[in-house]
PDB file of C-alpha atoms in Angstrom:
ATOM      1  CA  UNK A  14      22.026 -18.820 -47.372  1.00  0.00           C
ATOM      2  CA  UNK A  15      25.590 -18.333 -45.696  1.00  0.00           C
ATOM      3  CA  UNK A  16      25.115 -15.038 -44.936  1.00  0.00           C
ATOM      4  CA  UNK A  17      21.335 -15.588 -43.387  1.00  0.00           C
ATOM      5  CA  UNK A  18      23.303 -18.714 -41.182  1.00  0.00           C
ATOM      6  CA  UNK A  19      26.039 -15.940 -40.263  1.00  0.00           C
ATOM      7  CA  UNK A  20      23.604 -13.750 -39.234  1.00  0.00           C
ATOM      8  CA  UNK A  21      21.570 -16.184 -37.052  1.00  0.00           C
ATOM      9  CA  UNK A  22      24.448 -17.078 -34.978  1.00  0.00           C
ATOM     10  CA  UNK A  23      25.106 -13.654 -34.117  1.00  0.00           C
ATOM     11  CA  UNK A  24      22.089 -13.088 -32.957  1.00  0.00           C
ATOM     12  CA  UNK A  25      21.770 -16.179 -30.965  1.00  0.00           C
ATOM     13  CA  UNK A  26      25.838 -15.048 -29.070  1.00  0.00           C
ATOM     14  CA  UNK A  27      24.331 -11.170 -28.489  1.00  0.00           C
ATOM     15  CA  UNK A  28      20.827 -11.731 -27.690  1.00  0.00           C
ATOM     16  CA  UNK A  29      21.865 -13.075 -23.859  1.00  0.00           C
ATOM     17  CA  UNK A  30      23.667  -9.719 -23.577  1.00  0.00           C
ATOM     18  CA  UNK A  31      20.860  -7.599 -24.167  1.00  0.00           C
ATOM     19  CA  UNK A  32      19.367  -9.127 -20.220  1.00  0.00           C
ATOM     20  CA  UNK A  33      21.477  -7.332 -17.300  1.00  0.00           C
ATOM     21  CA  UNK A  34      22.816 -10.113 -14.776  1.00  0.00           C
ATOM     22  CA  UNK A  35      20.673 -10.394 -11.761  1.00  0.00           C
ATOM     23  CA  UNK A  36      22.953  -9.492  -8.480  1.00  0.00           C
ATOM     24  CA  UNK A  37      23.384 -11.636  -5.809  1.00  0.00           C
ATOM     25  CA  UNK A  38      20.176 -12.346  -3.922  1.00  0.00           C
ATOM     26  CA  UNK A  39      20.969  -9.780  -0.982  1.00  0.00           C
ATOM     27  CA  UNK A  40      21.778  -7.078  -3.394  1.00  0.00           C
ATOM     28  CA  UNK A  41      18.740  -7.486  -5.644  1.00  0.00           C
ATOM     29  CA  UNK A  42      16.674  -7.155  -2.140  1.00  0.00           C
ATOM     30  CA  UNK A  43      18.014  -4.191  -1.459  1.00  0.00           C
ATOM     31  CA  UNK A  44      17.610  -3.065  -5.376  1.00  0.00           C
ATOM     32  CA  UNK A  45      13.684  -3.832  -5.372  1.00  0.00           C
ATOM     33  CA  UNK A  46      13.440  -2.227  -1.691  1.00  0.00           C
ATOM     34  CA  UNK A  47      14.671   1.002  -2.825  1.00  0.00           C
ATOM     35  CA  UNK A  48      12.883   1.114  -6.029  1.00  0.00           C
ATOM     36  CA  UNK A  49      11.657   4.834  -6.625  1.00  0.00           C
ATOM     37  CA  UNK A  50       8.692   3.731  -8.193  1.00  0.00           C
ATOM     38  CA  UNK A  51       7.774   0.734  -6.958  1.00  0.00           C
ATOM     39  CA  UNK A  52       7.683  -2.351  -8.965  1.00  0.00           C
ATOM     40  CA  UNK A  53       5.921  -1.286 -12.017  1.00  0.00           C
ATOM     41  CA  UNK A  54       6.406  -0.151 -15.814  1.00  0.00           C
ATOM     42  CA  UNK A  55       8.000   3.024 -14.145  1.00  0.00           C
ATOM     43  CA  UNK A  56      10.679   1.026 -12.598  1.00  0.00           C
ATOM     44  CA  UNK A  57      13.292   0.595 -15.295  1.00  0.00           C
ATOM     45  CA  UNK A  58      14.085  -2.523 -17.290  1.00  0.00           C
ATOM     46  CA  UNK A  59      16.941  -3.602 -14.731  1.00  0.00           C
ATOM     47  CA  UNK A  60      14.052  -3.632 -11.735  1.00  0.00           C
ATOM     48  CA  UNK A  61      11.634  -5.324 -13.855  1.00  0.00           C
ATOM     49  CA  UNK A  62      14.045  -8.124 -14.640  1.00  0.00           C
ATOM     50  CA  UNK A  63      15.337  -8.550 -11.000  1.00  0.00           C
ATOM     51  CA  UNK A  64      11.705  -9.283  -9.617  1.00  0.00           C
ATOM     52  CA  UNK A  65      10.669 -11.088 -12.433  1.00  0.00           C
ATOM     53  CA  UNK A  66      13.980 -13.325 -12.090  1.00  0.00           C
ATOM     54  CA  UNK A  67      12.434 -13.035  -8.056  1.00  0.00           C
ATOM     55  CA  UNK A  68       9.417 -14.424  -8.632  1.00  0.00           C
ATOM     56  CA  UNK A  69      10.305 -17.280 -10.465  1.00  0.00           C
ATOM     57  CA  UNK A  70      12.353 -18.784  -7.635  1.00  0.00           C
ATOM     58  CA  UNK A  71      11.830 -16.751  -4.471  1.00  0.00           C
ATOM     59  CA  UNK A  72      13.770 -19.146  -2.134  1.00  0.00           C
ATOM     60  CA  UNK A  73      17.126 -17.698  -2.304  1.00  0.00           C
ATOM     61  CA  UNK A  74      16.058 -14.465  -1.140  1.00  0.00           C
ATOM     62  CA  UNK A  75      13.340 -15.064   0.901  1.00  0.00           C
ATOM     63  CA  UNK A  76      16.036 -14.508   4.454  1.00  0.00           C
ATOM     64  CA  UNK A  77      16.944 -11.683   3.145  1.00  0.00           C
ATOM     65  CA  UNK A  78      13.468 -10.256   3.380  1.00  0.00           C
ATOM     66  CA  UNK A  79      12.166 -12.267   6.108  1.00  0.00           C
ATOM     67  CA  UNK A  80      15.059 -10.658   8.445  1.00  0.00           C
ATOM     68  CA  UNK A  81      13.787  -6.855   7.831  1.00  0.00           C
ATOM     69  CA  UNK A  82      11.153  -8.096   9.915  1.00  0.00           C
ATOM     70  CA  UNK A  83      12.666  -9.381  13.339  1.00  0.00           C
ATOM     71  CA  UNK A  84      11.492  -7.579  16.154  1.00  0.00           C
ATOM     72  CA  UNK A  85      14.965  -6.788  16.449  1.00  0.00           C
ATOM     73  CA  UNK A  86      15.137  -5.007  13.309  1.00  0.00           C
ATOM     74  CA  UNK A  87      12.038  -3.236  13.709  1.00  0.00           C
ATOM     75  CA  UNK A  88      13.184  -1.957  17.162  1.00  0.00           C
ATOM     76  CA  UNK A  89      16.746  -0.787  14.888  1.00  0.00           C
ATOM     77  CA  UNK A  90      14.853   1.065  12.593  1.00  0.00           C
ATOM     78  CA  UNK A  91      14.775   4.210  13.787  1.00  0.00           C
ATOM     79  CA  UNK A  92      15.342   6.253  10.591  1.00  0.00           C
ATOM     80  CA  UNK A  93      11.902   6.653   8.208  1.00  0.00           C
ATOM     81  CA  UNK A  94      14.316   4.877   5.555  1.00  0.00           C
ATOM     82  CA  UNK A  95      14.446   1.830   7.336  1.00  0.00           C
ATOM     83  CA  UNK A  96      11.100   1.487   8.555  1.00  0.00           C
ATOM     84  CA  UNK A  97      10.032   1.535   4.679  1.00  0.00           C
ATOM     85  CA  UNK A  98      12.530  -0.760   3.493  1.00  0.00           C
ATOM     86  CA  UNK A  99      10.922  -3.116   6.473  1.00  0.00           C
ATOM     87  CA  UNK A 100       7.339  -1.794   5.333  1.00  0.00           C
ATOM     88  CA  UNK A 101       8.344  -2.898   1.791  1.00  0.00           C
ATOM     89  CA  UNK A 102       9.786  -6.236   2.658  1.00  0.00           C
ATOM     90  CA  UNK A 103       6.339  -6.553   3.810  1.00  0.00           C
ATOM     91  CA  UNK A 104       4.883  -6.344   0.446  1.00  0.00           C
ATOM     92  CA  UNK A 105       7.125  -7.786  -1.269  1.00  0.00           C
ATOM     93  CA  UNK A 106       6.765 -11.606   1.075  1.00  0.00           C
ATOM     94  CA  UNK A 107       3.193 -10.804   0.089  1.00  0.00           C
ATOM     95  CA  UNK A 108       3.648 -10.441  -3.695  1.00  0.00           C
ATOM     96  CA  UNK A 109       5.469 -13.726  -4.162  1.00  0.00           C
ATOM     97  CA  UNK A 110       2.114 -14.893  -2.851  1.00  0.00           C
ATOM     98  CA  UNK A 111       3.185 -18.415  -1.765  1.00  0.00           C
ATOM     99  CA  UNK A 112       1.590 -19.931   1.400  1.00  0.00           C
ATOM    100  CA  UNK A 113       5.023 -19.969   3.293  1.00  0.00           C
ATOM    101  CA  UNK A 114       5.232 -16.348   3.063  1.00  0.00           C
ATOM    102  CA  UNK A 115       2.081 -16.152   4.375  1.00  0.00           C
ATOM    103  CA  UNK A 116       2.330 -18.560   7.477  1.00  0.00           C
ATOM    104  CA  UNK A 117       5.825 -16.625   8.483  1.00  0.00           C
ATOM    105  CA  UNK A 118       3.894 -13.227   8.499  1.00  0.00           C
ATOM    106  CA  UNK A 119       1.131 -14.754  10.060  1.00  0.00           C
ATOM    107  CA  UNK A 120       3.373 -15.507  12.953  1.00  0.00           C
ATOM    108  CA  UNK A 121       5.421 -12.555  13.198  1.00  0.00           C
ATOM    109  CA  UNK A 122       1.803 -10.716  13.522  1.00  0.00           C
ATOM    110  CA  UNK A 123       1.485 -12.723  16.971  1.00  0.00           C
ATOM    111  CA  UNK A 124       4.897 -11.630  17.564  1.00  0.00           C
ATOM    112  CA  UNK A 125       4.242  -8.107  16.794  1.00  0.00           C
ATOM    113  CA  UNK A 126       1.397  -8.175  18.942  1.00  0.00           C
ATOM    114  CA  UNK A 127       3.091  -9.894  22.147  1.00  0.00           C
ATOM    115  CA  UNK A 128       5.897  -6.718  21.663  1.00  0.00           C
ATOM    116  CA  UNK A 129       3.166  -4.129  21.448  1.00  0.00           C
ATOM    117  CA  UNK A 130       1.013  -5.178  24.306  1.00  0.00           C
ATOM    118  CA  UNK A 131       4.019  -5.254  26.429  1.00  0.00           C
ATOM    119  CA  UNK A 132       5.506  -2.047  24.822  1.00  0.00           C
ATOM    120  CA  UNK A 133       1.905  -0.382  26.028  1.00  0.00           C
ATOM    121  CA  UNK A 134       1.782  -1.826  29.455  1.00  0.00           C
ATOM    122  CA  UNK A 135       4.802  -0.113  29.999  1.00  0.00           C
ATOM    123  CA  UNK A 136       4.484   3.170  28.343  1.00  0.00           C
ATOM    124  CA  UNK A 137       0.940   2.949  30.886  1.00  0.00           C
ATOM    125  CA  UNK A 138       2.657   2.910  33.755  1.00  0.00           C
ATOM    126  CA  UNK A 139       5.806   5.596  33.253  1.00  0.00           C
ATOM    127  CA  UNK A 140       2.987   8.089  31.629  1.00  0.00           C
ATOM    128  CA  UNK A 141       1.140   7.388  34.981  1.00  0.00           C
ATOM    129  CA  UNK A 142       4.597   7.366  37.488  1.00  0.00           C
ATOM    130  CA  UNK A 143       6.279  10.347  35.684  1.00  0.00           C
ATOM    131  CA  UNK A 144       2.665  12.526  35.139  1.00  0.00           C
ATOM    132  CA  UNK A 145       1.578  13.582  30.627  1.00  0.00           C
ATOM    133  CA  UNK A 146       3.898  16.775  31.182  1.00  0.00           C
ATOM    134  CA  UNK A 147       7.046  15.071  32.265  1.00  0.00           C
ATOM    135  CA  UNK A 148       6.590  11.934  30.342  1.00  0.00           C
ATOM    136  CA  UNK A 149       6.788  13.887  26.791  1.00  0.00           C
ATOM    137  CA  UNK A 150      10.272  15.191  27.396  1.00  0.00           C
ATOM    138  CA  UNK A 151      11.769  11.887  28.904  1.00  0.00           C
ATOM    139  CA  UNK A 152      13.714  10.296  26.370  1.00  0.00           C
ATOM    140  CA  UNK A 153      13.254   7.002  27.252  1.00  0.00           C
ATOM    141  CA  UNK A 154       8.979   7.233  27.425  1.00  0.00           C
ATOM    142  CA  UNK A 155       9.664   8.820  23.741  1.00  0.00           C
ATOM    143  CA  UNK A 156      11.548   5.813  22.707  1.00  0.00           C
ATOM    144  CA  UNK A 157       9.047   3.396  23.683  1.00  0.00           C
ATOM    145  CA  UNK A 158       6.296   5.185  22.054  1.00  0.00           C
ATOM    146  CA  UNK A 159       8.186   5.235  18.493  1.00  0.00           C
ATOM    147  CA  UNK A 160       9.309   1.638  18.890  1.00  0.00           C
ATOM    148  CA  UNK A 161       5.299   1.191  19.417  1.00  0.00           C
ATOM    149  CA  UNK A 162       4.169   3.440  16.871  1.00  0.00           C
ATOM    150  CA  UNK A 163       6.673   1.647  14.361  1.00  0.00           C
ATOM    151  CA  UNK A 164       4.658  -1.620  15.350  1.00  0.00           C
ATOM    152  CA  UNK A 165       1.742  -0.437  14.944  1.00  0.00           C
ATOM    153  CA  UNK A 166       3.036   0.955  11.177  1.00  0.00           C
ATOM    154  CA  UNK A 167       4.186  -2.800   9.606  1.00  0.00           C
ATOM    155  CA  UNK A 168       1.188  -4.501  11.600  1.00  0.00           C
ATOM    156  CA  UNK A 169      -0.894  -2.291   9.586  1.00  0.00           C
ATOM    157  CA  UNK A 170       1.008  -3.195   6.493  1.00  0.00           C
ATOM    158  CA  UNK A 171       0.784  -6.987   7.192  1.00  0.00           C
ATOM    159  CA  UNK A 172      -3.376  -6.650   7.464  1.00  0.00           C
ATOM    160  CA  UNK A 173      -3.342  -4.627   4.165  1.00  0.00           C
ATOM    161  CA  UNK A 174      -1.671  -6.820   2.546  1.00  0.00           C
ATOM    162  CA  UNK A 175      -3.896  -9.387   3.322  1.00  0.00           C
ATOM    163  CA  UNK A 176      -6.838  -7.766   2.721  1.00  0.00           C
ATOM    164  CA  UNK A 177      -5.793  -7.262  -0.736  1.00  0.00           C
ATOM    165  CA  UNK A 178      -5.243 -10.644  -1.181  1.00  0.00           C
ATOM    166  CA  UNK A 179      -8.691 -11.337   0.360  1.00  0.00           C
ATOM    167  CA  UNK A 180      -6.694 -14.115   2.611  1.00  0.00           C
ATOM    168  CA  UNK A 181      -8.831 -14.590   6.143  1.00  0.00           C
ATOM    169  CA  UNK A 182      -6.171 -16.761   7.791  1.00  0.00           C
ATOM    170  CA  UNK A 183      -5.704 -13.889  10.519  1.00  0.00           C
ATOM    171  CA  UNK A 184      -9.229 -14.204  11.804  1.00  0.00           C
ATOM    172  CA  UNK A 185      -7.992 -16.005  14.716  1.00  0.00           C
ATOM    173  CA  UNK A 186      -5.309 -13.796  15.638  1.00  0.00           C
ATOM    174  CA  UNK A 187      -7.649 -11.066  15.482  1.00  0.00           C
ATOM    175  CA  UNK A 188     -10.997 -11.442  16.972  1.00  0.00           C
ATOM    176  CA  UNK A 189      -9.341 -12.121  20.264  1.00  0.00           C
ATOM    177  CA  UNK A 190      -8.071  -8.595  20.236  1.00  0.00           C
ATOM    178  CA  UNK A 191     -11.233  -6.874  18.814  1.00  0.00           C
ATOM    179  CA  UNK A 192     -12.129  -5.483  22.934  1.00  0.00           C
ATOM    180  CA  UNK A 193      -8.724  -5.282  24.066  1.00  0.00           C
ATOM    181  CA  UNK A 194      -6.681  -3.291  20.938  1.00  0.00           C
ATOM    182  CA  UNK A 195      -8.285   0.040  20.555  1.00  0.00           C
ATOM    183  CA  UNK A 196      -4.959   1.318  18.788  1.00  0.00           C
ATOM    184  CA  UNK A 197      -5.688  -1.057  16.076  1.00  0.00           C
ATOM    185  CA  UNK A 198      -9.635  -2.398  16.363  1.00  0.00           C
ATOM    186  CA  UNK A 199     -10.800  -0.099  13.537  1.00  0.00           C
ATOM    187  CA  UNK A 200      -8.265  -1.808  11.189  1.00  0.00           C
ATOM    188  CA  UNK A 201      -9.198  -5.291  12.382  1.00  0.00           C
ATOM    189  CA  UNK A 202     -13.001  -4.072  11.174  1.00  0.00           C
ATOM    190  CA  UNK A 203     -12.014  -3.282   8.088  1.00  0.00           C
ATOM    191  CA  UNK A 204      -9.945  -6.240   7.743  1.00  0.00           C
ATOM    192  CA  UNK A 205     -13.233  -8.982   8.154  1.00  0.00           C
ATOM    193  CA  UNK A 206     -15.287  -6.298   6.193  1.00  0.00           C
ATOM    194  CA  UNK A 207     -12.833  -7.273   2.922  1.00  0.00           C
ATOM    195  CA  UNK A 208     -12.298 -10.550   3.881  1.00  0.00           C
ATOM    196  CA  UNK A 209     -14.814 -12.121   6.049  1.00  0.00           C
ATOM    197  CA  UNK A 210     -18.319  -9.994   5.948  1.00  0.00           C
ATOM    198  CA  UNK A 211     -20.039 -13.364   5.882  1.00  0.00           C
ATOM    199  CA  UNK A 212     -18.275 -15.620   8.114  1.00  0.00           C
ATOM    200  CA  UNK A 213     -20.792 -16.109  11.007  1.00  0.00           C
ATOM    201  CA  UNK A 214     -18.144 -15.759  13.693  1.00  0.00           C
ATOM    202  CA  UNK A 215     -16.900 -12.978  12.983  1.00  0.00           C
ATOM    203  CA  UNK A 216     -20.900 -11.603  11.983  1.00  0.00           C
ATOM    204  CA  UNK A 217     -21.721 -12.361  15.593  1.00  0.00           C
ATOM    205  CA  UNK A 218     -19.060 -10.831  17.610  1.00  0.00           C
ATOM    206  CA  UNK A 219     -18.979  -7.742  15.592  1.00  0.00           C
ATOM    207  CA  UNK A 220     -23.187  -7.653  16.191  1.00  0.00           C
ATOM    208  CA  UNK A 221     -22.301  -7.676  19.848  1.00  0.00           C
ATOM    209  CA  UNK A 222     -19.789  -4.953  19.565  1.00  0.00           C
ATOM    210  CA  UNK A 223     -22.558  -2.826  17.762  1.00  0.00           C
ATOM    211  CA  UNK A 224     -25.182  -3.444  20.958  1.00  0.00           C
ATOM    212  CA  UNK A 225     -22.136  -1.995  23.383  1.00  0.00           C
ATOM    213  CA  UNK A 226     -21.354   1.613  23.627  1.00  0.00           C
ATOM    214  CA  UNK A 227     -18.268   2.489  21.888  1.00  0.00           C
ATOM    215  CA  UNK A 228     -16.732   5.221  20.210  1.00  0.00           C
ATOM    216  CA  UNK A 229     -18.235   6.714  17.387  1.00  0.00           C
ATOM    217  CA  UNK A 230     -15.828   6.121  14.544  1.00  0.00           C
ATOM    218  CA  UNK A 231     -16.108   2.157  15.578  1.00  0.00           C
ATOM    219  CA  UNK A 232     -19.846   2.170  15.461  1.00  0.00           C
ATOM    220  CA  UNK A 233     -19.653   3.941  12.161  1.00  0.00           C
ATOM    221  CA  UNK A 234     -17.606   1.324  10.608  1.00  0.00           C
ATOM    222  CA  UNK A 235     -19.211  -1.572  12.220  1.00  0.00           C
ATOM    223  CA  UNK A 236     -22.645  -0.303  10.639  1.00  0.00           C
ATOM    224  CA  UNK A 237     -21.056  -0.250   7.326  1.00  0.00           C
ATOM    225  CA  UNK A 238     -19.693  -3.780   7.424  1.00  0.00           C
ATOM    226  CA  UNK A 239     -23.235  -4.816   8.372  1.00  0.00           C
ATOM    227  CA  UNK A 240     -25.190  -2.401   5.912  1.00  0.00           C
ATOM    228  CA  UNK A 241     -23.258  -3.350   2.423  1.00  0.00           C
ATOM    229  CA  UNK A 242     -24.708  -6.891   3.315  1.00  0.00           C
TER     230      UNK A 242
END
């Protein structure tokens, strides 16, 4: 009976050891953001503890993530690293799946969208001022058109995301820009077709979109959100 006590004990003094310490809430952002894999059963024990240790209290590192996705650090992120540690931070406010999250990337889609509009208006004009030819070697028009492009890349990460959660809060945002956004109206399509095909709002102005000429791709997917009714 000693010995079986003995033994007990020194399992309940190891056992703790066998869990690796979870760093410090920035470093364990940047440990799940640069995750080869992912966050799966491919992503080691150590990753697998960090995010589960994550998601049970994802306040202390929620700044951390939320500021990868300031305009200012989008407009920083020049190298393709970067960019996907600000694409993952992305996924990762969605995973924790609370309605905080959600709300703050809600807003920084408006953001996003105020940046890009004026980010176009501008590119518009030098293309037009400086002529197609000169524009594409002036370094300046270039730069615009990345910082646009790299918009354009976590906008289309934030609407994924969403659509896999089948959350319709950015209806709103959205239909407004259905006309106006051609860089982005096919997404916004498939968007309602995952997470609104039968709200009647968004039925109605996407029937009137299919009675106006448009391009083809748009009237192909506009049929198919109406056909799998």
């Amino acid at each position: 009976m000693r010995t079986h006590v003995i033994v007990i004990m020194g399992l309940l003094f190891v056992a703790p050891l066998s869990r690796a310490a979870v760093p410090p809430p920035e470093q364990a952002v940047e440990q799940l953001l640069h995750a080869s894999h992912g966050i799966n059963e491919l992503s080691g024990k150590e990753i697998l503890e960090t995010w589960e240790e994550v998601r049970r209290n994802p306040k202390p590192y929620l700044p951390f993530l939320r500021a990868r996705l300031t305009l200012e650090s989008i407009e920083a992120a020049k190298e393709p690293e970067r960019l996907r540690d600000i694409l993952g931070a992305t996924g990762l406010l969605l995973r924790l799946g609370g309605n905080e999250e959600r709300e703050y990337l809600a807003a920084r889609l408006k953001e996003l969208h105020r940046k890009r509009d004026e980010l176009s208006a501008q590119v518009k004009v030098r293309a037009h001022s400086l002529g197609a030819s000169i524009a594409r070697d002036d370094e300046s028009f270039r730069t615009q058109v990345w910082h646009r492009g790299r918009l354009i890349q976590v906008e289309n990460a934030i609407l994924r995301g969403f659509a896999e959660e089948r959350d319709s809060r950015l209806r709103d945002t959205l239909l407004p820009r259905l006309e106006q956004d051609a860089d982005m109206r096919d997404r916004y399509i498939e968007y309602f077709e995952v997470t609104a095909r039968q709200d009647p709002v968004v039925r109605a102005r996407l029937k009137k979109m299919l009675a106006a000429p448009g391009s083809p791709v748009t009237e192909k997917r506009l049929r198919r959100f109406f056909e799998a009714n």
